[in-house]
Coordinates of C-alpha atoms and ligand atoms in Angstrom, one line a residue:
M502 CA 82.5 -0.8 -56.1
A503 CA 80.2 0.5 -53.2
K504 CA 77.3 -1.2 -51.3
L505 CA 73.8 0.2 -50.6
G506 CA 72.7 -0.3 -47.2
L507 CA 68.7 0.1 -46.9
I508 CA 67.4 1.3 -43.2
L509 CA 63.8 0.6 -42.8
G510 CA 61.8 3.0 -40.8
D511 CA 61.5 0.9 -37.6
Q512 CA 65.4 0.0 -37.7
L513 CA 66.7 3.2 -36.1
N514 CA 69.1 1.6 -34.0
L515 CA 72.6 2.5 -33.8
D516 CA 73.8 -1.2 -33.5
N517 CA 71.6 -2.0 -36.7
A518 CA 73.8 -4.7 -38.6
V519 CA 73.7 -2.5 -41.7
L520 CA 75.8 0.1 -40.1
Q521 CA 78.5 -2.6 -38.6
A522 CA 78.7 -4.2 -42.3
L523 CA 79.1 -1.2 -44.3
N524 CA 81.9 1.5 -44.4
P525 CA 80.7 5.3 -44.1
D526 CA 83.7 6.2 -46.2
T527 CA 82.7 4.0 -49.3
D528 CA 79.3 2.8 -49.0
Q529 CA 76.0 4.5 -49.0
L530 CA 72.7 4.4 -47.0
L531 CA 69.0 4.5 -48.3
M532 CA 66.1 5.6 -46.2
G533 CA 62.4 6.4 -47.9
E534 CA 59.0 7.7 -46.7
L535 CA 56.9 5.8 -48.9
A536 CA 53.2 5.9 -50.0
A537 CA 52.8 2.1 -50.1
E538 CA 54.0 1.6 -46.6
V539 CA 51.7 4.8 -45.5
S540 CA 48.6 3.0 -47.1
Y541 CA 48.9 -0.8 -46.5
V542 CA 46.4 0.0 -43.6
K543 CA 45.0 3.3 -42.7
H544 CA 47.6 4.0 -39.9
H545 CA 47.1 6.7 -37.2
A546 CA 48.0 10.0 -38.2
R547 CA 50.5 10.1 -35.1
K548 CA 51.9 6.6 -36.2
I549 CA 53.0 7.9 -39.3
A550 CA 54.1 11.2 -37.9
L551 CA 56.2 9.4 -35.4
I552 CA 57.9 7.1 -37.9
F553 CA 58.8 10.1 -40.4
A554 CA 60.0 12.2 -37.6
A555 CA 62.0 9.5 -36.0
M556 CA 63.6 8.7 -39.5
R557 CA 64.3 12.2 -40.3
H558 CA 66.2 12.7 -37.0
H559 CA 67.9 9.5 -37.5
A560 CA 69.3 10.4 -40.8
V561 CA 70.6 13.8 -39.6
A562 CA 72.3 11.8 -36.9
L563 CA 73.9 9.3 -39.3
R564 CA 74.9 12.4 -41.6
E565 CA 76.7 14.0 -38.7
S566 CA 78.7 10.9 -38.0
G567 CA 79.8 10.5 -41.6
W568 CA 77.2 8.4 -43.5
T569 CA 76.2 9.4 -47.0
I570 CA 72.3 9.1 -47.0
R571 CA 69.8 8.9 -50.1
Y572 CA 66.7 10.1 -48.0
H573 CA 63.4 10.1 -50.1
R574 CA 60.9 12.4 -48.5
Y575 CA 57.2 11.5 -48.8
D576 CA 55.5 12.8 -51.7
A577 CA 52.1 11.7 -52.9
A578 CA 52.7 12.5 -56.5
S579 CA 56.1 10.8 -56.8
D580 CA 56.4 7.3 -58.8
C581 CA 58.9 6.0 -56.1
R582 CA 55.9 4.6 -53.8
S583 CA 57.5 1.2 -52.4
F584 CA 60.6 -0.2 -51.0
T585 CA 61.2 -1.8 -54.5
D586 CA 60.8 1.7 -56.3
L587 CA 63.1 3.2 -53.8
V588 CA 66.0 0.4 -54.3
A589 CA 65.3 0.4 -58.0
A590 CA 65.6 4.2 -58.4
A591 CA 68.9 4.4 -56.2
L592 CA 70.6 1.4 -58.4
E593 CA 69.3 3.5 -61.6
R594 CA 71.3 6.5 -60.3
A595 CA 74.5 4.7 -59.4
E596 CA 76.1 1.0 -59.5
F597 CA 76.1 -0.9 -56.3
E598 CA 77.9 -4.2 -55.9
E599 CA 75.4 -5.3 -53.2
L600 CA 72.2 -4.3 -51.2
V601 CA 72.5 -5.0 -47.5
V602 CA 69.3 -4.8 -45.2
S603 CA 68.5 -6.0 -41.7
W604 CA 65.7 -8.6 -41.2
P605 CA 62.5 -6.6 -41.3
G606 CA 59.7 -6.6 -38.8
E607 CA 57.1 -7.8 -41.4
W608 CA 56.7 -10.9 -43.4
R609 CA 55.4 -9.1 -46.2
V610 CA 58.5 -6.8 -46.2
L611 CA 60.9 -9.9 -46.3
D612 CA 58.7 -11.3 -49.1
E613 CA 59.2 -8.0 -51.0
I614 CA 63.2 -7.9 -50.3
R615 CA 63.4 -11.7 -51.5
G616 CA 62.3 -10.6 -55.1
W617 CA 65.0 -8.1 -55.6
E618 CA 67.8 -10.2 -56.7
R619 CA 65.8 -11.8 -59.5
Q620 CA 63.8 -8.6 -60.0
L621 CA 66.7 -5.8 -59.8
K622 CA 69.5 -8.1 -60.5
V623 CA 71.6 -7.0 -57.4
P624 CA 72.9 -9.4 -54.7
V625 CA 70.9 -8.9 -51.6
T626 CA 72.2 -9.7 -48.1
V627 CA 69.6 -9.8 -45.1
L628 CA 71.3 -9.4 -41.7
P629 CA 70.2 -10.5 -38.3
D630 CA 67.8 -7.7 -36.7
T631 CA 69.7 -6.8 -33.6
R632 CA 66.7 -5.1 -31.8
F633 CA 65.9 -8.5 -29.8
L634 CA 67.3 -10.7 -27.5
C635 CA 66.2 -13.9 -29.1
P636 CA 67.0 -14.5 -32.7
P637 CA 64.5 -16.4 -34.5
A638 CA 66.8 -19.5 -34.8
A639 CA 67.3 -19.6 -31.2
F640 CA 63.5 -19.5 -30.6
E641 CA 62.9 -22.3 -33.1
A642 CA 65.4 -24.2 -31.4
W643 CA 63.7 -23.6 -28.0
A644 CA 60.4 -24.5 -29.5
S645 CA 61.4 -27.7 -31.3
G646 CA 60.2 -30.9 -30.0
R647 CA 58.0 -29.2 -27.5
R648 CA 54.3 -30.4 -27.2
E649 CA 52.9 -27.3 -26.6
L650 CA 54.4 -23.6 -26.4
R651 CA 53.9 -21.6 -23.1
M652 CA 55.3 -18.0 -22.6
E653 CA 56.1 -18.8 -19.0
Y654 CA 58.9 -21.5 -19.8
F655 CA 60.3 -19.6 -22.6
Y656 CA 60.3 -16.6 -20.2
R657 CA 62.2 -18.6 -17.5
E658 CA 64.5 -19.4 -20.1
M659 CA 65.2 -15.8 -20.9
R660 CA 65.7 -15.0 -17.5
R661 CA 68.5 -17.8 -17.4
R662 CA 69.8 -16.6 -20.6
T663 CA 70.1 -13.0 -19.8
G664 CA 70.6 -13.4 -15.8
F665 CA 68.1 -10.7 -15.3
L666 CA 66.6 -11.3 -11.9
M667 CA 68.7 -14.5 -11.1
D668 CA 70.3 -15.6 -8.0
G669 CA 72.9 -18.3 -9.6
D670 CA 70.3 -20.7 -11.4
K671 CA 67.4 -19.8 -9.2
P672 CA 65.0 -16.8 -9.5
Q673 CA 65.8 -14.0 -7.3
D674 CA 63.4 -13.7 -4.2
G675 CA 62.4 -17.3 -4.7
Q676 CA 59.7 -16.9 -7.3
W677 CA 59.6 -16.6 -11.1
N678 CA 56.2 -14.8 -11.2
F679 CA 54.7 -12.2 -9.0
D680 CA 51.4 -12.1 -11.0
H681 CA 49.1 -12.8 -8.1
D682 CA 50.4 -9.6 -6.5
N683 CA 49.6 -7.7 -9.8
R684 CA 46.1 -7.4 -9.9
K685 CA 44.8 -4.5 -7.9
R686 CA 42.0 -2.4 -8.9
W687 CA 43.2 1.3 -9.1
R688 CA 40.9 3.6 -6.9
G689 CA 42.4 7.0 -7.6
K690 CA 45.6 6.8 -5.6
P691 CA 48.5 7.2 -6.1
S692 CA 48.2 9.7 -8.6
P693 CA 49.6 8.5 -12.0
A694 CA 52.5 10.5 -13.1
R695 CA 52.1 12.5 -16.3
P696 CA 54.1 11.1 -19.3
M697 CA 57.1 13.1 -20.3
R698 CA 56.1 15.4 -23.2
F699 CA 58.4 16.0 -26.0
T700 CA 57.6 19.4 -27.7
P701 CA 58.2 19.1 -31.6
D702 CA 61.1 21.0 -32.9
S703 CA 61.2 22.3 -36.7
T704 CA 61.9 18.8 -38.2
T705 CA 59.0 17.2 -36.3
E706 CA 56.7 20.2 -37.0
A707 CA 57.3 19.9 -40.8
V708 CA 56.4 16.4 -40.7
L709 CA 53.2 17.1 -38.6
D710 CA 52.5 19.9 -41.4
L711 CA 53.0 17.2 -44.3
V712 CA 50.8 14.5 -42.6
K713 CA 48.0 16.7 -41.8
R714 CA 48.2 18.0 -45.4
D715 CA 48.9 15.3 -47.5
I716 CA 47.9 11.8 -46.0
D717 CA 44.4 10.8 -45.2
A718 CA 45.0 9.1 -42.0
F719 CA 42.8 8.2 -38.8
G720 CA 42.9 9.8 -35.5
S721 CA 44.2 13.0 -34.2
L722 CA 47.8 14.8 -34.3
E723 CA 46.7 17.2 -31.7
G724 CA 49.3 17.8 -28.9
F725 CA 51.9 15.2 -30.6
D726 CA 54.5 14.8 -27.8
L727 CA 56.2 11.3 -28.5
P728 CA 59.9 10.8 -28.2
V729 CA 61.4 10.9 -31.8
T730 CA 65.3 10.8 -30.9
R731 CA 67.2 8.3 -28.8
T732 CA 68.0 11.1 -26.4
Q733 CA 64.4 11.6 -26.0
A734 CA 63.8 7.9 -25.6
R735 CA 66.4 7.6 -22.8
Q736 CA 64.6 10.5 -21.0
A737 CA 61.5 8.9 -21.3
L738 CA 63.0 5.6 -19.9
T739 CA 64.4 7.5 -17.0
H740 CA 61.1 9.2 -16.0
F741 CA 59.2 6.1 -16.3
V742 CA 61.5 4.2 -14.0
K743 CA 61.4 7.1 -11.5
S744 CA 57.7 7.9 -11.7
A745 CA 55.7 4.9 -12.7
L746 CA 57.6 1.7 -12.2
P747 CA 57.2 1.6 -8.4
W748 CA 53.4 0.8 -9.2
F749 CA 53.7 -0.9 -12.6
G750 CA 53.2 -4.3 -10.9
D751 CA 50.2 -3.4 -8.6
F752 CA 48.1 -1.6 -11.3
Q753 CA 49.2 -3.6 -14.3
D754 CA 45.6 -4.8 -14.9
A755 CA 43.7 -1.9 -13.8
M756 CA 41.7 0.5 -16.0
A757 CA 40.3 4.0 -15.3
D758 CA 37.6 5.8 -16.9
D759 CA 39.5 9.3 -16.8
E760 CA 43.3 8.0 -16.9
D761 CA 44.7 7.2 -20.4
W762 CA 48.3 5.9 -19.1
L763 CA 48.0 4.8 -15.5
F764 CA 51.6 3.3 -14.5
H765 CA 52.5 1.9 -18.0
S766 CA 55.8 3.2 -19.5
R767 CA 54.8 4.3 -23.0
L768 CA 58.0 2.5 -24.2
S769 CA 56.8 0.6 -27.0
F770 CA 57.0 3.2 -29.4
S771 CA 60.6 3.6 -28.9
L772 CA 61.5 -0.1 -28.3
N773 CA 59.9 -1.0 -31.8
L774 CA 61.6 1.8 -33.7
G775 CA 64.9 0.8 -32.3
L776 CA 65.5 4.2 -30.2
L777 CA 65.8 1.8 -27.0
A778 CA 67.3 -1.5 -26.7
P779 CA 65.5 -4.1 -24.7
Q780 CA 68.6 -5.0 -22.7
E781 CA 68.9 -1.3 -21.5
V782 CA 65.4 -0.8 -20.4
C783 CA 65.7 -4.1 -18.5
E784 CA 68.8 -2.9 -17.0
A785 CA 67.1 0.4 -15.7
A786 CA 64.5 -1.4 -14.1
V787 CA 67.0 -4.0 -12.3
Q788 CA 68.7 -0.8 -11.2
A789 CA 65.6 0.7 -9.6
L790 CA 65.2 -2.5 -7.7
A791 CA 68.8 -2.7 -6.5
E792 CA 68.6 0.9 -5.2
G793 CA 65.4 0.1 -3.4
Q794 CA 63.4 2.6 -6.0
A795 CA 61.0 -0.1 -7.0
P796 CA 59.5 -3.3 -5.6
I797 CA 60.3 -6.9 -7.0
N798 CA 56.7 -7.3 -8.2
A799 CA 57.0 -4.3 -10.1
V800 CA 60.2 -5.0 -11.7
E801 CA 59.5 -8.5 -12.3
G802 CA 56.2 -7.7 -14.0
F803 CA 57.9 -5.2 -16.2
I804 CA 60.6 -7.6 -17.2
R805 CA 58.4 -10.2 -18.0
Q806 CA 56.7 -8.1 -20.5
I807 CA 59.9 -7.3 -22.3
I808 CA 62.2 -10.4 -22.1
G809 CA 59.1 -12.6 -21.9
W810 CA 56.0 -11.5 -23.9
R811 CA 57.9 -9.1 -26.3
E812 CA 60.3 -11.9 -27.4
Y813 CA 57.8 -14.7 -27.1
V814 CA 55.3 -13.2 -29.7
R815 CA 58.2 -12.2 -32.2
G816 CA 59.4 -15.9 -32.0
I817 CA 56.0 -17.1 -32.7
Y818 CA 55.7 -14.8 -35.5
W819 CA 58.7 -16.0 -37.4
L820 CA 58.1 -19.6 -36.5
K821 CA 54.6 -19.5 -38.1
M822 CA 54.6 -17.1 -40.8
P823 CA 52.9 -16.7 -43.5
D824 CA 50.4 -19.3 -42.7
Y825 CA 49.8 -17.9 -39.1
A826 CA 48.1 -14.8 -40.6
E827 CA 45.5 -16.8 -42.2
M828 CA 44.3 -19.0 -39.3
N829 CA 40.7 -18.6 -38.2
A830 CA 40.5 -21.7 -35.6
L831 CA 37.2 -20.3 -34.1
D832 CA 35.7 -19.7 -37.7
S833 CA 35.0 -16.2 -36.5
Q834 CA 33.3 -14.4 -39.4
A835 CA 31.4 -11.2 -38.2
P836 CA 32.6 -7.9 -39.8
L837 CA 34.1 -5.3 -37.4
P838 CA 31.6 -2.9 -35.9
A839 CA 32.0 0.4 -37.9
W840 CA 32.2 2.3 -34.4
Y841 CA 35.6 0.7 -33.8
W842 CA 36.8 3.6 -36.0
T843 CA 34.6 6.4 -34.4
G844 CA 34.2 5.4 -30.7
E845 CA 30.4 6.2 -31.2
T846 CA 28.9 3.5 -28.8
D847 CA 27.1 3.7 -25.5
M848 CA 29.2 0.9 -24.2
R849 CA 31.5 3.1 -22.1
C850 CA 34.4 0.9 -21.7
L851 CA 34.8 0.5 -25.6
A852 CA 33.8 4.4 -26.0
R853 CA 36.6 5.5 -23.9
T854 CA 39.3 2.9 -25.1
I855 CA 38.6 4.0 -28.6
D856 CA 38.6 7.7 -27.6
A857 CA 42.0 7.2 -26.1
T858 CA 43.1 5.3 -29.2
R859 CA 42.0 8.0 -31.4
R860 CA 43.6 10.8 -29.4
N861 CA 46.9 9.1 -28.4
A862 CA 47.4 6.0 -31.1
Y863 CA 47.7 3.9 -27.6
A864 CA 45.7 2.2 -25.2
H865 CA 47.1 0.1 -22.5
H866 CA 47.5 -3.5 -22.6
I867 CA 44.5 -4.4 -20.5
Q868 CA 42.3 -2.0 -22.7
R869 CA 43.6 -3.8 -26.0
L870 CA 43.0 -7.3 -24.5
M871 CA 40.0 -7.0 -22.2
V872 CA 38.0 -4.3 -23.8
T873 CA 38.4 -4.0 -27.4
G874 CA 39.9 -7.3 -27.9
N875 CA 37.5 -9.2 -25.6
F876 CA 34.6 -7.6 -27.5
A877 CA 35.9 -8.7 -30.8
L878 CA 36.4 -12.4 -29.8
I879 CA 33.2 -12.5 -27.9
L880 CA 31.2 -11.2 -31.0
G881 CA 33.4 -13.2 -33.1
V882 CA 35.0 -10.7 -35.6
L883 CA 36.9 -12.1 -38.7
P884 CA 40.5 -12.1 -37.7
K885 CA 41.8 -10.2 -40.6
E886 CA 39.5 -7.2 -39.9
I887 CA 40.3 -7.0 -36.2
C888 CA 44.2 -7.6 -36.9
D889 CA 44.1 -5.0 -39.5
W890 CA 42.5 -2.5 -37.0
Y891 CA 45.2 -3.0 -34.2
L892 CA 47.9 -2.9 -37.2
A893 CA 46.5 0.7 -38.0
V894 CA 45.5 2.3 -34.9
Y895 CA 48.6 2.0 -32.5
A896 CA 51.6 4.0 -33.4
D897 CA 53.7 0.8 -31.9
A898 CA 52.0 -1.6 -34.2
F899 CA 54.4 -3.5 -36.6
D900 CA 53.1 -7.1 -37.7
W901 CA 55.6 -8.8 -35.8
V902 CA 54.0 -8.0 -32.6
E903 CA 50.4 -7.1 -33.5
L904 CA 49.6 -10.2 -35.1
P905 CA 50.4 -12.9 -32.5
N906 CA 48.9 -10.5 -29.8
T907 CA 45.7 -10.0 -31.8
L908 CA 45.3 -13.2 -33.9
G909 CA 46.7 -15.5 -31.1
M910 CA 46.2 -13.9 -27.6
V911 CA 42.9 -12.1 -28.5
M912 CA 41.1 -14.1 -30.9
H913 CA 42.5 -17.6 -30.1
A914 CA 42.5 -18.0 -34.1
D915 CA 45.9 -20.2 -34.1
G916 CA 43.9 -22.7 -31.9
G917 CA 45.9 -22.1 -28.7
L918 CA 49.4 -22.0 -30.2
L919 CA 50.3 -18.8 -28.2
G920 CA 48.2 -19.0 -25.4
S921 CA 46.6 -22.0 -23.5
K922 CA 42.9 -20.3 -23.4
P923 CA 40.9 -17.5 -25.0
Y924 CA 40.6 -14.4 -22.7
A925 CA 36.9 -14.3 -22.9
A926 CA 35.3 -12.4 -20.2
S927 CA 32.0 -10.7 -19.2
G928 CA 31.2 -7.5 -18.2
K929 CA 31.8 -8.4 -14.5
Y930 CA 35.7 -8.6 -15.3
I931 CA 35.6 -4.9 -16.6
Q932 CA 33.5 -3.8 -13.7
R933 CA 36.1 -5.5 -11.1
M934 CA 39.1 -3.9 -12.6
S935 CA 37.7 -0.4 -13.6
D936 CA 35.5 2.4 -13.2
Y937 CA 33.9 2.4 -16.6
C938 CA 30.6 0.7 -15.5
S939 CA 29.6 3.3 -13.3
H940 CA 29.7 5.9 -16.2
C941 CA 27.8 3.4 -18.7
R942 CA 24.1 3.4 -19.7
Y943 CA 24.4 -0.6 -19.5
K944 CA 24.0 -2.7 -16.4
A945 CA 27.0 -4.7 -15.6
A946 CA 25.0 -7.0 -13.3
D947 CA 22.3 -7.9 -16.0
T948 CA 22.7 -10.3 -18.9
V949 CA 19.1 -9.9 -20.4
G950 CA 17.0 -6.9 -20.6
E951 CA 17.2 -3.7 -22.9
D952 CA 19.9 -2.2 -20.6
A953 CA 21.8 -5.5 -19.8
C954 CA 25.6 -5.1 -20.6
P955 CA 26.3 -6.7 -23.9
F956 CA 29.5 -8.5 -23.0
N957 CA 27.4 -10.6 -20.5
A958 CA 25.0 -12.2 -23.0
L959 CA 27.9 -12.3 -25.9
Y960 CA 30.2 -14.3 -23.2
W961 CA 27.8 -16.8 -22.8
D962 CA 26.9 -16.9 -26.4
F963 CA 30.7 -17.4 -27.4
L964 CA 30.9 -20.4 -24.9
D965 CA 27.7 -22.0 -26.3
R966 CA 28.7 -21.6 -30.0
N967 CA 32.6 -23.0 -29.3
R968 CA 31.4 -25.9 -27.3
K969 CA 33.0 -28.4 -29.4
R970 CA 36.2 -26.6 -29.8
L971 CA 36.7 -25.3 -26.2
S972 CA 35.0 -27.4 -23.7
G973 CA 37.8 -30.2 -23.7
N974 CA 40.4 -27.3 -22.5
R975 CA 41.1 -28.0 -18.8
R976 CA 41.4 -24.3 -18.1
M977 CA 37.8 -23.5 -19.5
A978 CA 36.0 -26.2 -17.4
M979 CA 34.8 -23.9 -14.8
M980 CA 33.6 -21.5 -17.3
Y981 CA 31.6 -24.7 -18.8
R982 CA 30.5 -25.7 -15.7
N983 CA 28.7 -22.4 -15.1
L984 CA 27.4 -22.3 -18.5
D985 CA 25.8 -25.8 -18.0
R986 CA 24.4 -24.7 -14.4
M987 CA 22.1 -22.2 -16.1
D988 CA 18.6 -23.6 -16.5
Q989 CA 17.1 -24.1 -20.2
Q990 CA 14.7 -21.1 -19.9
R991 CA 17.4 -18.8 -19.0
R992 CA 19.9 -20.1 -21.6
T993 CA 17.5 -19.7 -24.2
E994 CA 16.7 -16.0 -22.9
V995 CA 20.5 -15.4 -23.0
L996 CA 21.0 -16.6 -26.2
E997 CA 18.0 -14.7 -27.7
R998 CA 19.5 -11.5 -26.3
A999 CA 23.0 -12.5 -27.8
A1000 CA 21.2 -12.9 -31.3
W1001 CA 19.8 -9.5 -31.0
L1002 CA 23.0 -8.1 -30.0
R1003 CA 24.8 -9.4 -33.0
A1004 CA 22.2 -8.5 -35.2
N1005 CA 22.0 -4.7 -33.9
V1006 CA 25.5 -4.5 -33.1
E1007 CA 26.1 -1.1 -35.0
S1008 CA 23.5 0.5 -32.8
L1009 CA 24.9 -0.6 -29.3
Ligands
LIG27 P1 53.8 -1.6 -20.8 O1 52.7 -1.9 -20.2 O2 54.6 -0.4 -20.0 O3 55.0 -2.8 -20.9 C1 56.3 -2.5 -21.2 C2 57.0 -3.3 -22.5 O4 56.4 -4.6 -22.6 C3 55.8 -2.5 -23.5 O5 56.5 -1.4 -24.1 C4 56.1 -3.9 -24.8 O6 57.5 -3.5 -25.3 C5 56.2 -4.9 -23.8 N1 54.9 -5.7 -24.0 C6 54.0 -5.8 -23.1 N2 53.3 -6.7 -23.4 C7 53.5 -7.3 -24.5 C8 53.0 -8.1 -25.5 N3 51.8 -8.8 -25.0 N4 53.8 -8.5 -26.4 C9 54.5 -7.5 -26.9 N5 55.3 -6.7 -26.0 C10 55.0 -6.5 -24.9 N6 52.8 -4.1 -28.5 C11 53.2 -3.6 -29.2 O7 54.5 -3.0 -29.1 N7 52.7 -3.1 -30.4 C12 51.5 -3.8 -31.0 O8 51.2 -3.9 -32.3 C13 50.7 -4.4 -30.0 N8 49.5 -4.9 -30.3 C14 48.8 -5.5 -29.3 C15 47.6 -6.0 -29.8 C16 46.6 -6.6 -28.7 C17 45.2 -7.0 -29.2 C18 47.2 -6.9 -27.6 C19 46.3 -7.4 -26.5 C20 48.5 -6.4 -27.3 C21 49.1 -5.6 -28.0 N9 50.7 -5.4 -27.8 C22 51.4 -4.6 -28.6 C23 51.1 -5.6 -26.4 C24 50.8 -4.6 -25.2 O9 49.6 -4.1 -25.4 C25 51.7 -3.1 -25.6 O10 53.1 -3.5 -26.0 C26 51.7 -2.1 -24.5 O11 50.3 -1.8 -24.3 C27 52.6 -1.0 -24.9 O12 52.3 0.1 -23.9 P2 53.5 0.4 -22.8 O13 54.7 0.7 -23.6 O14 53.0 1.6 -22.2 O15 53.5 -1.1 -22.1
LIG28 C1 55.0 1.4 -40.7 C2 55.6 2.4 -41.6 C3 55.1 3.5 -42.4 C4 53.8 3.9 -42.2 N1 55.9 4.3 -43.1 C5 57.2 3.8 -43.4 C6 57.9 4.5 -44.3 O1 57.4 5.5 -44.9 N2 59.1 4.0 -44.6 C7 59.6 2.8 -44.1 O2 61.0 2.5 -44.1 N3 58.9 2.3 -43.0 C8 57.6 2.5 -42.7 N4 57.0 1.8 -41.9 C9 57.3 0.6 -41.5 C10 57.3 -0.5 -42.6 O3 55.8 -0.6 -42.8 C11 57.5 -1.8 -41.9 O4 56.7 -2.1 -40.6 C12 58.9 -2.1 -41.8 O5 59.8 -1.7 -42.7 C13 59.3 -3.2 -41.1 O6 60.6 -3.6 -40.6
LIG29 FE1 31.6 -2.0 -20.6 FE2 29.4 -3.5 -19.8 FE3 30.7 -2.0 -18.0 FE4 29.0 -0.8 -19.8 S1 28.3 -2.1 -18.1 S2 31.3 -0.2 -19.0 S3 29.4 -2.2 -21.7 S4 31.4 -3.5 -19.3

């Protein structure tokens, strides 16, 4: 009897373990565009279009290489709404001895899959997800027995394991980390290369029409240009290495009012769908270094994101789920301001970041961390609300990567499991790393008064209200010393301004 292989929408890698385990001559594959997946948060229209277009192209490529595929196209009126409905319908139409699927990217989906043996009376095999370099069991082994988990040590371990940028057992050029070289402000030069644009073909156009017509989604589809095939993703990688990687390190932390991408790679879309593998992306960067096309601080900085942060957050996710999603160590309870969805705020940094998010389903890391993230942290937004926002609005957002970044790195809601301290910052950080403040109606230098930058009072308020939880943290000592230096009258004024900002946050 034949086996049935389920390919999830973010598992479009050709080395997917399902393809290795099944036989195209006897077995069948199943893919589906599903209402339940489209609606569990209000995804960006570009994200849905990207996933559907990449799925449809992938199905064509698999058919061409001899696979039989049952492909369910999105239909709002269909009864087939979830992965469970999809598998149940396939099992009704034909007999299969076994269902085979690769480990999904979300705990929610794994939980659904685990119910199928009982619910659908079919043996289910879950194979490893080959899109990553560090399997969850290897991460668990690394983590076990450690008093605290820190990305930097995991990253060094991954450098040793992969051999990237290693000189025997020593780091190439004598340093593990070139971070101190990577904090330059960008002042208009060099010009960032335009990202490579991929004009939609008829398959993608059909998806764009479908999403526009039938799905109530967030954000804009205009000018959709994302890579939707492996060939396009490879071209995007080559383009990045040539045109932006050399400056990736220098301007990694920079932000600019009229530049959406700066020197970032835009490769997360393709990596997270399986169109690119982390190994090949790192190899391309290392080759650029070897050929003198990119400096070590750029290549090391880039590789750290891929084999360090990307693998680390996934490791934490599978180590700690499902309890991780419920954590709220700072007891943050404020609702997410409605303008996170519209961008209608006078705070220029937030308005520009949210505007880019609406247009592109993308914001670069520092915008996510230090603008929208930082504001949610110091305002004290309920983690579930801000996590759902990030999961919805970015085309690269899947629970395994979005949740640890938002709940852990940004909101410190895991009590410091993922990162040693919260990235709370005042408006002065944003002023130093960008030109937003010179376009803003608020004054970055002021903390109190009607025109004072809201980040400033909220930053002190964050420290004040979390004193019991955070003041013992050595890395926060300087921040608390500065707070304690403030005289009582000033402190009262600042906290009053913060209280006013919290009460009037919708009108800022
Ligand atoms: P580049 O700056 O060019 O970096 C290269 C690659 O490194 C990225 O493509 C990505 O694969 C990887 N990377 C870099 N930083 C991280 C990180 N912190 N965690 C995991 N991988 C990283 N990334 C996602 O892929 N999906 C998400 O849903 C997501 N949500 C985030 C939410 C918040 C609050 C924050 C602070 C960060 C989030 N990130 C997420 C991480 C990072 O912001 C994005 O990976 C990056 O902006 C993608 O753009 P890029 O490809 O141009 O990245
Ligand atoms: C995010 C998403 C969306 C919007 N739509 C689909 C879909 O229609 N079909 C599908 O197979 N996957 C989709 N996904 C991805 C899933 O929500 C989920 O993130 C992955 O299955 C996890 O591996
Ligand atoms: Fe953002 Fe404050 Fe600067 Fe305005 S002044 S752009 S709100 S940091």
